[in-house]
């Protein structure tokens, strides 16, 4: 891996583990065993590193939430990608208002990419409706999608408010997927119910994974 | 009003308007036309002022979300109190993870009071079920209440992520109430539907109040 990419990857890892506010460029350099000067050759400051991570985040969002032509497994595939983004970029979600308030340029990019995420979320929900998997008052479709997006966006912050000194684990993030499934519950059709129940059981298992620290 | 109470009220107002991070004890003293020394006589630092506001927040939560024996108007009464808390303490919601991370004592208090809020929320939902206003799979009651609590807790942060340089207005906060009503939609019984629709119309009006700046 090139030094530049190693810096981006290490920064993301350290931000995720210790919180973005607690980590300086010196921590990142020291973690990689390079000099601060070497890091400054690639990035002038922490904000530039955050922007580089944001590039990856945007790339991830457009790939994960892009238009999808499959029907079989659509819901599980979507939830897997949702989880992956929440876990991989959890510091972005944990410090979202901070990061956006500090960098108006990033804020603009955030608004744009999340507008696209909402549009494809609604398209995907419409696909589920068209295939008879769910039934919802058309006027409720957008507020429903917004509610789901809110849970996805703030689940990590929610975990931080709920846990005192406990690290955030993958199974805690999966609890967010289960929370999202609970929101679907009232709108699932009888014919999709067995598959839906299987999906709920799948993520409930992951959410209570006994290999995770908090259950030890 | 006593100087101590004036300091608390002014701090809450300034935090709400400019964000908690942007306001120092000097700003608060200057806003009140008192000397920093006079402020320090009552509060040693900003954290102490935040704790005093938190006392009021806790008091508000236990009064607003306490057990309620009325049935008529229960939902609207509950939503009004919800809105009032979101608006009055909006800086708490906007900077929640920051504030809690800085003060473990407050974090403990937050967890305790929000545990109580969840319990009474579930009791109130159960009351709506008992009176035939809503119908929900018993296993879904807690996740549903958690979903609502998440929207209430993070609606203000959501507004900050969605608005670039635009102040948060009351009608924007009412949009959160409408979002919560959208989550109820699938669980309302036919007999409660007319009253529910009236409530939705009421808050939709408030959410699009033309006297609010963003609609001008």
Short mmCIF file of C-alpha atoms in Angstrom, two decimals, chain A residues 21 94 96-98 100 104 107-108 110-111 137 140 143-144 146-147 149-151 154-155 157-158 160-164 179 182-183 185-187, chain B residues 21 94 96-98 100 104 107-108 110-111 137 140 143-144 146-147 149-151 154-155 157-158 160-164 179 182-183 185-187:
data_model
loop_
_atom_site.label_atom_id
_atom_site.label_comp_id
_atom_site.label_asym_id
_atom_site.label_seq_id
_atom_site.Cartn_x
_atom_site.Cartn_y
_atom_site.Cartn_z
CA UNK A 21 -11.46 14.53 18.39
CA UNK A 94 -20.19 9.64 15.77
CA UNK A 96 -21.09 14.10 12.15
CA UNK A 97 -22.26 17.55 13.30
CA UNK A 98 -18.72 18.45 14.46
CA UNK A 100 -19.76 19.15 9.04
CA UNK A 104 -18.68 23.79 4.88
CA UNK A 107 -21.17 19.73 4.46
CA UNK A 108 -22.20 20.49 0.87
CA UNK A 110 -22.62 15.37 2.57
CA UNK A 111 -25.96 16.94 1.63
CA UNK A 137 -49.71 4.21 2.11
CA UNK A 140 -46.00 7.49 4.01
CA UNK A 143 -41.39 9.75 5.80
CA UNK A 144 -40.76 6.02 6.31
CA UNK A 146 -36.50 9.31 6.23
CA UNK A 147 -37.13 7.53 9.52
CA UNK A 149 -32.20 7.02 7.27
CA UNK A 150 -32.32 8.78 10.64
CA UNK A 151 -31.78 5.53 12.54
CA UNK A 154 -27.61 8.38 14.33
CA UNK A 155 -27.38 4.79 15.55
CA UNK A 157 -24.31 8.43 18.24
CA UNK A 158 -27.15 6.65 20.01
CA UNK A 160 -22.33 6.47 22.47
CA UNK A 161 -25.11 8.08 24.53
CA UNK A 162 -26.18 4.65 25.83
CA UNK A 163 -22.76 3.28 26.76
CA UNK A 164 -20.52 4.62 29.47
CA UNK A 179 -34.06 -1.70 15.06
CA UNK A 182 -38.63 -3.43 13.66
CA UNK A 183 -39.67 -0.30 11.72
CA UNK A 185 -42.62 -4.82 10.76
CA UNK A 186 -46.03 -3.17 10.25
CA UNK A 187 -45.62 -2.94 6.47
CA UNK B 21 -19.22 25.10 21.73
CA UNK B 94 -27.36 19.20 19.25
CA UNK B 96 -25.33 15.48 23.21
CA UNK B 97 -22.32 13.20 22.63
CA UNK B 98 -19.89 16.10 23.27
CA UNK B 100 -21.84 13.50 27.78
CA UNK B 104 -19.21 11.23 33.07
CA UNK B 107 -23.67 10.85 31.38
CA UNK B 108 -24.83 8.70 34.31
CA UNK B 110 -28.64 11.11 31.33
CA UNK B 111 -28.78 7.31 31.20
CA UNK B 137 -47.37 -6.96 17.91
CA UNK B 140 -42.57 -4.81 18.60
CA UNK B 143 -38.37 -1.47 19.47
CA UNK B 144 -41.13 0.90 18.32
CA UNK B 146 -36.94 2.99 20.96
CA UNK B 147 -37.33 4.12 17.35
CA UNK B 149 -37.03 7.98 21.18
CA UNK B 150 -34.20 7.95 18.62
CA UNK B 151 -36.02 10.37 16.34
CA UNK B 154 -31.48 13.09 17.18
CA UNK B 155 -33.98 15.24 15.27
CA UNK B 157 -28.76 16.90 15.10
CA UNK B 158 -30.51 15.74 11.93
CA UNK B 160 -28.07 20.56 11.69
CA UNK B 161 -26.79 17.99 9.17
CA UNK B 162 -29.54 18.98 6.72
CA UNK B 163 -29.17 22.76 6.93
CA UNK B 164 -26.20 24.76 5.81
CA UNK B 179 -41.92 12.39 11.35
CA UNK B 182 -45.49 8.92 10.30
CA UNK B 183 -43.97 6.11 12.37
CA UNK B 185 -49.20 5.43 10.87
CA UNK B 186 -49.15 1.63 10.36
CA UNK B 187 -50.33 0.90 13.90
#
